[in-house]
Tab-separated table of C-alpha atoms and ligand atoms in Angstrom:
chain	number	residue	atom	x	y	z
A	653	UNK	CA	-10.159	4.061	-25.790
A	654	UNK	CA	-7.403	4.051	-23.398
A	655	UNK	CA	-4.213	3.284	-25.145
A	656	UNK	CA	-0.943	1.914	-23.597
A	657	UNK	CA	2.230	3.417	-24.188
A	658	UNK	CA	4.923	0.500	-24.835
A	659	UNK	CA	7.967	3.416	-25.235
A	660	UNK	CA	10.681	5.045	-23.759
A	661	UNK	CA	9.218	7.830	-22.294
A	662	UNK	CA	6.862	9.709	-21.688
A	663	UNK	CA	4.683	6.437	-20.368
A	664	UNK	CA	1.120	4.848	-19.279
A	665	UNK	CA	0.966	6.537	-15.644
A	666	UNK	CA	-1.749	5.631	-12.740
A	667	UNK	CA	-4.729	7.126	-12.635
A	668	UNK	CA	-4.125	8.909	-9.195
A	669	UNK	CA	-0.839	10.012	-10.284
A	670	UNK	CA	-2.617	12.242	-12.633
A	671	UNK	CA	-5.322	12.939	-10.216
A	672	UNK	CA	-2.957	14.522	-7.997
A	673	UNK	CA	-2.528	17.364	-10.736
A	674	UNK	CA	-6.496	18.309	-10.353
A	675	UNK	CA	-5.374	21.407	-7.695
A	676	UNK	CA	-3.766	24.630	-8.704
A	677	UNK	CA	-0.560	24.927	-6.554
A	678	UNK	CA	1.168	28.082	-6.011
A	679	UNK	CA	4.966	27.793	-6.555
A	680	UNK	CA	5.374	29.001	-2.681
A	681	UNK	CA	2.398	26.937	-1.504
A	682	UNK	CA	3.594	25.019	1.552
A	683	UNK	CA	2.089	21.905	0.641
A	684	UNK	CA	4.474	22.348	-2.929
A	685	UNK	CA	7.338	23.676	-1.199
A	686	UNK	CA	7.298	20.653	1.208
A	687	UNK	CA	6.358	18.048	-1.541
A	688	UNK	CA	9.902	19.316	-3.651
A	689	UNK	CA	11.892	18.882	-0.112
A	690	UNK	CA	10.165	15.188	0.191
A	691	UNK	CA	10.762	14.403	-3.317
A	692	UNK	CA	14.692	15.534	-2.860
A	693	UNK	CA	14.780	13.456	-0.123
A	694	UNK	CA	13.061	10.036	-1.326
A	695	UNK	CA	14.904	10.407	-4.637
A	696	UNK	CA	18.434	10.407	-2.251
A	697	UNK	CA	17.247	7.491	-0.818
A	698	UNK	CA	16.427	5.621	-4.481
A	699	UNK	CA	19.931	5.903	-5.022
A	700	UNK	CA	21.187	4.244	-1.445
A	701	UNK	CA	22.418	7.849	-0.619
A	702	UNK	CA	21.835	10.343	2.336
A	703	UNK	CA	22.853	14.446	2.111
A	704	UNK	CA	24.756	12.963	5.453
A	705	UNK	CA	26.584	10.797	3.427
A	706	UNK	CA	27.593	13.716	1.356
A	707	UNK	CA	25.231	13.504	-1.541
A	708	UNK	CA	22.873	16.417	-3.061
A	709	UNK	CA	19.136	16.389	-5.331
A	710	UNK	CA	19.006	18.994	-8.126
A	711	UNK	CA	16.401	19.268	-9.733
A	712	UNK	CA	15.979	20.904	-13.472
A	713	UNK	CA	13.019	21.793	-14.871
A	714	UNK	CA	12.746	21.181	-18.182
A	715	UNK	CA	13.100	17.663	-20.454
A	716	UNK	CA	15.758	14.615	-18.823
A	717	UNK	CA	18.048	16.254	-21.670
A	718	UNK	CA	17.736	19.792	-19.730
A	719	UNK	CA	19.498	18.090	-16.779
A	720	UNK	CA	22.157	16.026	-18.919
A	721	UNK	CA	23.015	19.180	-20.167
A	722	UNK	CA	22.680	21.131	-17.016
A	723	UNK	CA	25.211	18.586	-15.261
A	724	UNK	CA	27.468	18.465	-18.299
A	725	UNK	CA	27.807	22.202	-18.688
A	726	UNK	CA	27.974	23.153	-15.304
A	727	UNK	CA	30.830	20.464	-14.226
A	728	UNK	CA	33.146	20.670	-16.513
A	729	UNK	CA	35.191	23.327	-15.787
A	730	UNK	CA	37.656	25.506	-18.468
A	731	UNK	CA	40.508	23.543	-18.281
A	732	UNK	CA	38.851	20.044	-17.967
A	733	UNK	CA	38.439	17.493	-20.554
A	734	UNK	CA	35.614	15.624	-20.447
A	735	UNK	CA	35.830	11.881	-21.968
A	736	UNK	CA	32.276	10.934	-23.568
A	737	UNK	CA	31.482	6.823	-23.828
A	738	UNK	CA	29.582	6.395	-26.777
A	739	UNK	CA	27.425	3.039	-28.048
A	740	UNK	CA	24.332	5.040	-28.978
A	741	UNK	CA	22.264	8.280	-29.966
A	742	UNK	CA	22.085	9.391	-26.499
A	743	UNK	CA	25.762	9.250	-26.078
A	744	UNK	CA	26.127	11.330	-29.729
A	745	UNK	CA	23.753	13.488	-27.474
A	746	UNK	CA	26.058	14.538	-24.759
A	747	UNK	CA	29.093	14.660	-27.344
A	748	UNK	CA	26.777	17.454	-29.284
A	749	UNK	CA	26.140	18.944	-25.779
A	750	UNK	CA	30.063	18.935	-25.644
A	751	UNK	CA	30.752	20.560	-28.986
A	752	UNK	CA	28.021	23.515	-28.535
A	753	UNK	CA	29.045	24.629	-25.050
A	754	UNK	CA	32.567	24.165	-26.465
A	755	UNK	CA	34.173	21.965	-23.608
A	756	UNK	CA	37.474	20.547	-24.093
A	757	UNK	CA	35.822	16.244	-24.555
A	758	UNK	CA	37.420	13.253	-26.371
A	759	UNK	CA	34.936	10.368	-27.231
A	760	UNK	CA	35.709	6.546	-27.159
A	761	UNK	CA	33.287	4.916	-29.473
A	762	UNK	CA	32.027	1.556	-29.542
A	763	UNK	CA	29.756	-0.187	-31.964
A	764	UNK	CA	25.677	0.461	-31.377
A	765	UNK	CA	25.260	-2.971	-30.646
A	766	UNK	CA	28.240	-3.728	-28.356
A	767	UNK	CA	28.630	-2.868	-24.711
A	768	UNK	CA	30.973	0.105	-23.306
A	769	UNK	CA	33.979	-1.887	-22.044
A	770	UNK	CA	35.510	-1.128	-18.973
A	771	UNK	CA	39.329	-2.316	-20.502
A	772	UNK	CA	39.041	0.009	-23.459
A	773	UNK	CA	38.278	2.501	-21.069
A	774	UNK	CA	40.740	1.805	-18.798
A	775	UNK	CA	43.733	1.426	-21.792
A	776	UNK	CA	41.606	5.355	-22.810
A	777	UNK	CA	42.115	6.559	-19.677
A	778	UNK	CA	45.539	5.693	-19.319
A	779	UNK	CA	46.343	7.110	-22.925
A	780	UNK	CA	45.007	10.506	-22.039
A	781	UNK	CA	45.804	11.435	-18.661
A	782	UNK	CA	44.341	14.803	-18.872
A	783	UNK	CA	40.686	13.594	-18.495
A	784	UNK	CA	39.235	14.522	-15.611
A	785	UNK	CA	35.326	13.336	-16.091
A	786	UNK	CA	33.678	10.661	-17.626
A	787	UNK	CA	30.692	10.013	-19.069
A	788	UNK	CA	28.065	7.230	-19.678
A	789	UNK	CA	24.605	6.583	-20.475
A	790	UNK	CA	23.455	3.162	-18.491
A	791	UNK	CA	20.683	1.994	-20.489
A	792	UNK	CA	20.950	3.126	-23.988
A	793	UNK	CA	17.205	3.669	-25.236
A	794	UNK	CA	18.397	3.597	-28.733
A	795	UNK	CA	19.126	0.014	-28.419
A	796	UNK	CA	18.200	-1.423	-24.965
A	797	UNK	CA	21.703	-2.502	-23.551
A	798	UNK	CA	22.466	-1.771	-20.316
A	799	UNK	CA	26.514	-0.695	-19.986
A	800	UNK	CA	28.208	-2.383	-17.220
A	801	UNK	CA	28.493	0.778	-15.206
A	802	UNK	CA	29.772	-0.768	-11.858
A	803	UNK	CA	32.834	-2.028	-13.819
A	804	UNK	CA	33.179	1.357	-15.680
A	805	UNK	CA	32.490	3.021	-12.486
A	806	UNK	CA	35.619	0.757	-11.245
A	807	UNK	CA	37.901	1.811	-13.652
A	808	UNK	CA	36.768	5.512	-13.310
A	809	UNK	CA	37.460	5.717	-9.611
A	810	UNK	CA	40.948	3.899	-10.090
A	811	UNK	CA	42.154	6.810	-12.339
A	812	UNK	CA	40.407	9.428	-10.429
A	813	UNK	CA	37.858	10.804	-12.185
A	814	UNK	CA	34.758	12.079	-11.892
A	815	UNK	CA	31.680	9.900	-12.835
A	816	UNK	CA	28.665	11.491	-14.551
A	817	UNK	CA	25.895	8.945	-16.052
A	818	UNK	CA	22.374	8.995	-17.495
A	819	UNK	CA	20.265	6.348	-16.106
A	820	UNK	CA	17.474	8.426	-18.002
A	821	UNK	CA	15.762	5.266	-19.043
A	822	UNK	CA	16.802	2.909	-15.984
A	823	UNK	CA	16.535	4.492	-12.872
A	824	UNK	CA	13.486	3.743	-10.742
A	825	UNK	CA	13.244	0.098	-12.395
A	826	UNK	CA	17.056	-0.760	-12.048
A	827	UNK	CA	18.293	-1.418	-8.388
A	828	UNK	CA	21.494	1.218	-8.266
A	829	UNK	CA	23.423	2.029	-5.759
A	830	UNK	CA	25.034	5.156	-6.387
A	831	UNK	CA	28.381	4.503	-4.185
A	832	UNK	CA	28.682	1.249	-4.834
A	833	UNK	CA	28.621	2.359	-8.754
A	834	UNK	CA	31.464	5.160	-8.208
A	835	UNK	CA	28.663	7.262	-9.837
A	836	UNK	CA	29.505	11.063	-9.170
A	837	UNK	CA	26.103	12.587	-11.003
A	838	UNK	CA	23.247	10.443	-11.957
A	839	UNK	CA	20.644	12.083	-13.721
A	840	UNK	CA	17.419	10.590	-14.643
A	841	UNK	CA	14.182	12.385	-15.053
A	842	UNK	CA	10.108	12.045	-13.923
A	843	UNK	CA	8.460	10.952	-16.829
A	844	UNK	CA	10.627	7.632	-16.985
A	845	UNK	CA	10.938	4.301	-14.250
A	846	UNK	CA	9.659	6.800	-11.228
A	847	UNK	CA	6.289	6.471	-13.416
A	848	UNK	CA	5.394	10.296	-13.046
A	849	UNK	CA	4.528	12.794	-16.055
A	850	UNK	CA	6.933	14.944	-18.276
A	851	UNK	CA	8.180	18.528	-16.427
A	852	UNK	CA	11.548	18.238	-15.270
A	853	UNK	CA	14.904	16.301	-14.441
A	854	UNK	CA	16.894	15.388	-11.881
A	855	UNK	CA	20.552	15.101	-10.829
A	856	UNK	CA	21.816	13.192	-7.496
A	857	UNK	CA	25.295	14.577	-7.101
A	858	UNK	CA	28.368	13.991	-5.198
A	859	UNK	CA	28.212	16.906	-3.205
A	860	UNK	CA	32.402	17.793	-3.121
A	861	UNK	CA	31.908	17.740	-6.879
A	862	UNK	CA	28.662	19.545	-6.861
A	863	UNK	CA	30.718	22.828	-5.070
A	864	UNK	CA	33.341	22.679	-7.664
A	865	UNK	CA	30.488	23.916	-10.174
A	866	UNK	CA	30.331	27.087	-9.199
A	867	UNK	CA	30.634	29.812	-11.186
A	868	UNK	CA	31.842	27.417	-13.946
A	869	UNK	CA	28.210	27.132	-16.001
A	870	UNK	CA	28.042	27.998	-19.701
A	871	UNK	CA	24.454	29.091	-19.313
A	872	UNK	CA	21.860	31.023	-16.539
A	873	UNK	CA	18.856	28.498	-17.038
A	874	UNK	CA	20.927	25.419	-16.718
A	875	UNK	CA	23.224	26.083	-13.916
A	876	UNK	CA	23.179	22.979	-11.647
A	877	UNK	CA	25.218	25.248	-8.918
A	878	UNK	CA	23.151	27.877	-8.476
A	879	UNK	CA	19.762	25.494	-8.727
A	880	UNK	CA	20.707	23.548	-5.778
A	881	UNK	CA	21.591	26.651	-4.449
A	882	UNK	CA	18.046	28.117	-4.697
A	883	UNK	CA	16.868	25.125	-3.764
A	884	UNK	CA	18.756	24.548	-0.499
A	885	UNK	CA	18.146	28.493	0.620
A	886	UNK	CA	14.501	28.846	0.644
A	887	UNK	CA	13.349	25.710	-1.281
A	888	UNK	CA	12.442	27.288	-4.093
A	889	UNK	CA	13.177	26.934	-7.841
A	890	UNK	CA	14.993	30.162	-9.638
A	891	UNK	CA	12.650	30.307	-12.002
A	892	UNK	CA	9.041	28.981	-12.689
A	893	UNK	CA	8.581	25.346	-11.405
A	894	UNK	CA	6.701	22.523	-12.898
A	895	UNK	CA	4.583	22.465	-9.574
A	896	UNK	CA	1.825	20.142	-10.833
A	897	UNK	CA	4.153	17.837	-12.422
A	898	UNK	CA	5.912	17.804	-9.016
A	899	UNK	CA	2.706	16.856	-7.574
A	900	UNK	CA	2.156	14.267	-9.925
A	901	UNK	CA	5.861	12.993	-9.374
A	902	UNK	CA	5.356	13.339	-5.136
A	903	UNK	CA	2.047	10.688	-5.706
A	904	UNK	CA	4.301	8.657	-8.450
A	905	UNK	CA	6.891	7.857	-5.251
A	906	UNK	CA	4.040	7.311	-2.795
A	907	UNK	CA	3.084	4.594	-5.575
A	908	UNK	CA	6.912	3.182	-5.943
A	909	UNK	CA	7.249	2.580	-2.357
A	910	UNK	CA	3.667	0.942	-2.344
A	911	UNK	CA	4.404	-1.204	-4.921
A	912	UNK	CA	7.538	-2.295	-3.255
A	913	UNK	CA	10.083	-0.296	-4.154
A	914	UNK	CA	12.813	-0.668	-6.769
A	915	UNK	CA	13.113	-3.890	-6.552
A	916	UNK	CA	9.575	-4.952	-7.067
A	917	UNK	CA	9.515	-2.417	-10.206
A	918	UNK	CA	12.534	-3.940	-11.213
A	919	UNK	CA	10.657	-7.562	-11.175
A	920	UNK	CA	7.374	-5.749	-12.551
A	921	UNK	CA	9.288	-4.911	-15.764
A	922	UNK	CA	11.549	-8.032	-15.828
A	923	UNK	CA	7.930	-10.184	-16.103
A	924	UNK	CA	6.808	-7.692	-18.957
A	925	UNK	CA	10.153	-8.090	-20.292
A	926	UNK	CA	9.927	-11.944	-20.249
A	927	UNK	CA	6.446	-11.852	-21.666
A	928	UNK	CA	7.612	-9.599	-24.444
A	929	UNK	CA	10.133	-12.009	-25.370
A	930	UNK	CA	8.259	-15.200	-25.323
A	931	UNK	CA	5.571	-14.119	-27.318
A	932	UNK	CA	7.700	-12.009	-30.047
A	933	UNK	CA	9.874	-15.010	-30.495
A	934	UNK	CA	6.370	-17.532	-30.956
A	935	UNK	CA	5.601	-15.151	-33.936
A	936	UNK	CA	9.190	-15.017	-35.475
A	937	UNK	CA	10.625	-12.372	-34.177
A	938	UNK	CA	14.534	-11.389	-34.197
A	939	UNK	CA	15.853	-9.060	-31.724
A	940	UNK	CA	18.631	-6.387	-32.884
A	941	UNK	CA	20.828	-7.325	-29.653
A	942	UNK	CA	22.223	-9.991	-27.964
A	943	UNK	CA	20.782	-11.322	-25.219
A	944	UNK	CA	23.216	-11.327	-22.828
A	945	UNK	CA	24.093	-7.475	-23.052
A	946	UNK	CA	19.946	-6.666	-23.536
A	947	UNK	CA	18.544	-4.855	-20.423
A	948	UNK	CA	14.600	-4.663	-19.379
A	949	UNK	CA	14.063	-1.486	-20.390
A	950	UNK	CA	12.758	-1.597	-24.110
A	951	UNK	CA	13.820	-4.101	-26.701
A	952	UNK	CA	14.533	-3.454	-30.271
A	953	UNK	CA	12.935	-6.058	-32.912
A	954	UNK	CA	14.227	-6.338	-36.322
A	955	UNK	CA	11.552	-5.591	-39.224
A	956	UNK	CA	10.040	-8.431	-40.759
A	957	UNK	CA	11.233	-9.508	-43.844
A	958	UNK	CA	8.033	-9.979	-45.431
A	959	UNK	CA	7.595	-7.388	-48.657
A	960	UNK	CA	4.192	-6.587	-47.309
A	961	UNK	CA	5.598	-5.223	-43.657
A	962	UNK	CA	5.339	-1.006	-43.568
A	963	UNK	CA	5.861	0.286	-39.989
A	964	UNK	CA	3.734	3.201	-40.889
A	965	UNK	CA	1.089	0.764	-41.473
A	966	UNK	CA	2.113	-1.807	-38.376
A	967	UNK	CA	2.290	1.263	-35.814
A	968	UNK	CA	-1.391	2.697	-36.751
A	969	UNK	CA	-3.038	-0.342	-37.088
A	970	UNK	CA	-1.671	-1.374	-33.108
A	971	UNK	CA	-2.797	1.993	-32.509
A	972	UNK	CA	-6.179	2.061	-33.112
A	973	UNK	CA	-6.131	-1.390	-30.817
A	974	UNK	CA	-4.931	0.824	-28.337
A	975	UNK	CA	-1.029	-0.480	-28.057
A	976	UNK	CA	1.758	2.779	-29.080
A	977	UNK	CA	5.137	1.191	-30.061
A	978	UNK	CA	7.971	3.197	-30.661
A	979	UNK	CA	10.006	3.492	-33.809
A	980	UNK	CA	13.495	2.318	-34.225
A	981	UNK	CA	16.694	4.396	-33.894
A	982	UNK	CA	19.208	2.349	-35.149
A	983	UNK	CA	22.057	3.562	-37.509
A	984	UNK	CA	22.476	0.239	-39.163
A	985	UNK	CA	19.512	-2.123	-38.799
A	986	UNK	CA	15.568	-1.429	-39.920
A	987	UNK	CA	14.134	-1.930	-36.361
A	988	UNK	CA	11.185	-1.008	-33.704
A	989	UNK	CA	11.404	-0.481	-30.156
A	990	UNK	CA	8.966	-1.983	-27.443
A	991	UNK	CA	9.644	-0.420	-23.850
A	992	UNK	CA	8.491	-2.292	-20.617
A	993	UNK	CA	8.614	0.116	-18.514
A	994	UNK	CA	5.320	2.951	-16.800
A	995	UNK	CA	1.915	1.536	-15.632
A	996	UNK	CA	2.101	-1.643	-17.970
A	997	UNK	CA	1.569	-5.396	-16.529
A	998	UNK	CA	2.587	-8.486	-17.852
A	999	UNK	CA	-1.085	-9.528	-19.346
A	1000	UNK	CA	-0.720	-5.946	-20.744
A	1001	UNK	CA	2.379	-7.378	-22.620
A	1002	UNK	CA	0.690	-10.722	-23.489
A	1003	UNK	CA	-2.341	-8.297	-25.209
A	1004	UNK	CA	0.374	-6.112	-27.296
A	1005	UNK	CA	1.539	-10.045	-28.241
A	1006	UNK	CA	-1.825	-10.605	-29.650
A	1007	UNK	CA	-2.244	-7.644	-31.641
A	1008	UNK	CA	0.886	-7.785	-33.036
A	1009	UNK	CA	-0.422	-11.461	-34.325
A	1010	UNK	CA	-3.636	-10.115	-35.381
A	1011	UNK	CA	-2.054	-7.216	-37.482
A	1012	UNK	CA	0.647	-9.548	-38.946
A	1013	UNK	CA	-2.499	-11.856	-40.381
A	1014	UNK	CA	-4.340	-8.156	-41.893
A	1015	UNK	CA	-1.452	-7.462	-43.120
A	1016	UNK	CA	-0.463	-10.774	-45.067
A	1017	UNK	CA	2.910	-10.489	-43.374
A	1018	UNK	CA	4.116	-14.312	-42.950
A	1019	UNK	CA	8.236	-13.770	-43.598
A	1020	UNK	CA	9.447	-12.675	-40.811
A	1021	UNK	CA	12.903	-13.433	-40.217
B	449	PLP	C1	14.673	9.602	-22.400
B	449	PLP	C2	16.141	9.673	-22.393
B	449	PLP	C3	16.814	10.923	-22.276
B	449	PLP	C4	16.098	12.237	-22.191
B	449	PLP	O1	15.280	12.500	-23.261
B	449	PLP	P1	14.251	13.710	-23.182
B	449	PLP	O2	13.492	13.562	-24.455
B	449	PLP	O3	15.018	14.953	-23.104
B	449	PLP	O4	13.423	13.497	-21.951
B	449	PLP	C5	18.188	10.911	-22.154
B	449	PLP	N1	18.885	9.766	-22.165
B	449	PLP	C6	18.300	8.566	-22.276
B	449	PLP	C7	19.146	7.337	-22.239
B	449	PLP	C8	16.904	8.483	-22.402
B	449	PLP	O5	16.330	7.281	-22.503
């Protein structure tokens, strides 16, 4: 049966994505060689930026959290302090990046289901004028907010410092504009909104920043410097690439662009996201968040309160219908997650709606909220 992946990443891809891993590909191959210099290029462009306009693809092989960590060790330098805006698990991530590479980093916290503010950072900032980069996840997976990163970016450029942010989960199906944002590094990676398959990350980087990396990383694999070094000298990785999960990336742009772009993604996913809300609500459902501070990405819904509700139970039982959910992350709430985003369609959304009913009646579960 072909099952649909309602998560966070990795996701449902197309078909032809995947068929576009069917050839062997040598890492010097032309045809690969050329695909990475296209993919540089497009993913630029994503981000309403231009290497004329001063702006630079790196791209890590490994996980998205190879290239969070590959930006945050390489950047901040000895005698930098690195602020870390926390709201969520993948903000506790960078802060445990922080700690092991042993970076001078303070951390602002904010509650998991509140929004990074751009004041607090601002009064922060202000406070502790020894910062000199600051960092933010946009859409935190663990909950699904998005953090008002234009503001933040604001308040970042006022002060003068640099602006790193994972927009793992967001970019590809959010419309950013990477100037406009005061963004510095962005860093997302292929198995999320670009709808390709697991293999590596990417960074788009201010390219004045970029230079100040060198020599500065903590470790030889991760060094965004010298990887965009490689990269730009004969267009080839350091060390072995990916190659047919650059393919498969190269066919998932081809497929953006053919769709319509961000923008039509962006609408794709809002109409799942609408769908998912509609009928969740019908059968009682509570979201953990707010509305007005929820993004499109992936929602998280409180457990039922029905005694007979056991996720274990819920999760396989959606499973064998073919629907994968995702469990919840929360530190104070019982909750799962349901993501919009990959090769999923609003009817897609409306047939996860009516499983979910269907198991709820198996189970006997009729509390819940
Ligand atoms: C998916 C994700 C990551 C990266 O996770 P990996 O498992 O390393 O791919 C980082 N940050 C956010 C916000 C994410 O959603």
């Amino acid at each position: 049966m072909k099952k649909l992946l309602f998560t966070p990443g990795p996701l449902s891809t197309s078909r032809t994505v995947k068929e576009a891993m069917l050839e062997d590909m040598g890492s010097r191959d032309h045809a690969f060689v050329n695909a990475v210099k296209e993919t540089r290029n497009e993913l630029l462009k994503l981000a309403h930026v231009s290497q004329a306009e001063g702006y630079e693809c790196v791209i890590v092989q490994g996980s998205g959290t190879f290239g969070v960590e590959s930006v945050i060790s390489s950047v901040v330098g000895k005698k930098d302090v690195l602020l870390i805006l926390v709201n969520g698990a993948y903000g506790e991530r960078i802060v445990k990046m922080a700690s092991i590479h042993q970076l001078n980093h303070l951390v602002l916290r904010f509650d998991e289901d509140e929004i990074v503010t751009p004041g607090a950072t601002a009064d922060f900032l202000k406070d502790h004028p020894e910062i000199t980069q600051v960092a933010c996840i946009h859409s935190e997976t663990t909950t699904g907010l998005f953090n008002p990163i234009t503001e933040i970016g604001a308040v970042c450029k006022k002060h003068q410092k640099v602006f790193i942010v994972d927009a793992m989960s967001s970019f590809g199906g959010v419309s950013m504009d990477m100037k406009e944002m005061s963004i510095d590094f962005l860093v997302s990676s292929s198995n999320k909104c670009i709808e390709g398959v697991p293999g590596f990350a990417f960074a788009i980087c201010k390219k004045t920043e970029l230079e100040k990396a060198k020599g500065q990383a903590r470790s030889l694999s991760l060094d965004l410097y010298e990887q965009w070094r490689g990269l730009e000298t004969n267009g080839q990785f350091r060390f072995t690439p990916p190659t047919l999960s650059l393919m498969a990336f190269h066919q998932a742009l081809k497929e953006l662009e053919e769709e319509g772009g961000i923008e039509a993604r962006e609408k794709r996913y809002q109409a799942n996201k609408k769908n998912l809300d509609d009928g969740m609500a019908a059968l009682g459902f509570k979201q953990y968040l707010r509305p007005e501070i929820q993004g499109h990405i992936i929602t998280s819904f409180l457990y039922p309160t029905d005694r007979n509700f056991n996720f274990e139970e819920f999760y396989q039982k959606l499973n064998s219908r073919g629907f994968i959910i995702y469990p919840g992350k929360l530190s104070k709430a019982d909750a799962f997650r349901i993501g919009n985003i990959g090769q999923i369609f609003p009817e897609d959304v409306i047939n996860l709606v009516k499983a979910v009913k269907e198991v709820l009646e198996e189970e006997k579960i009729v509390e819940i909220a």
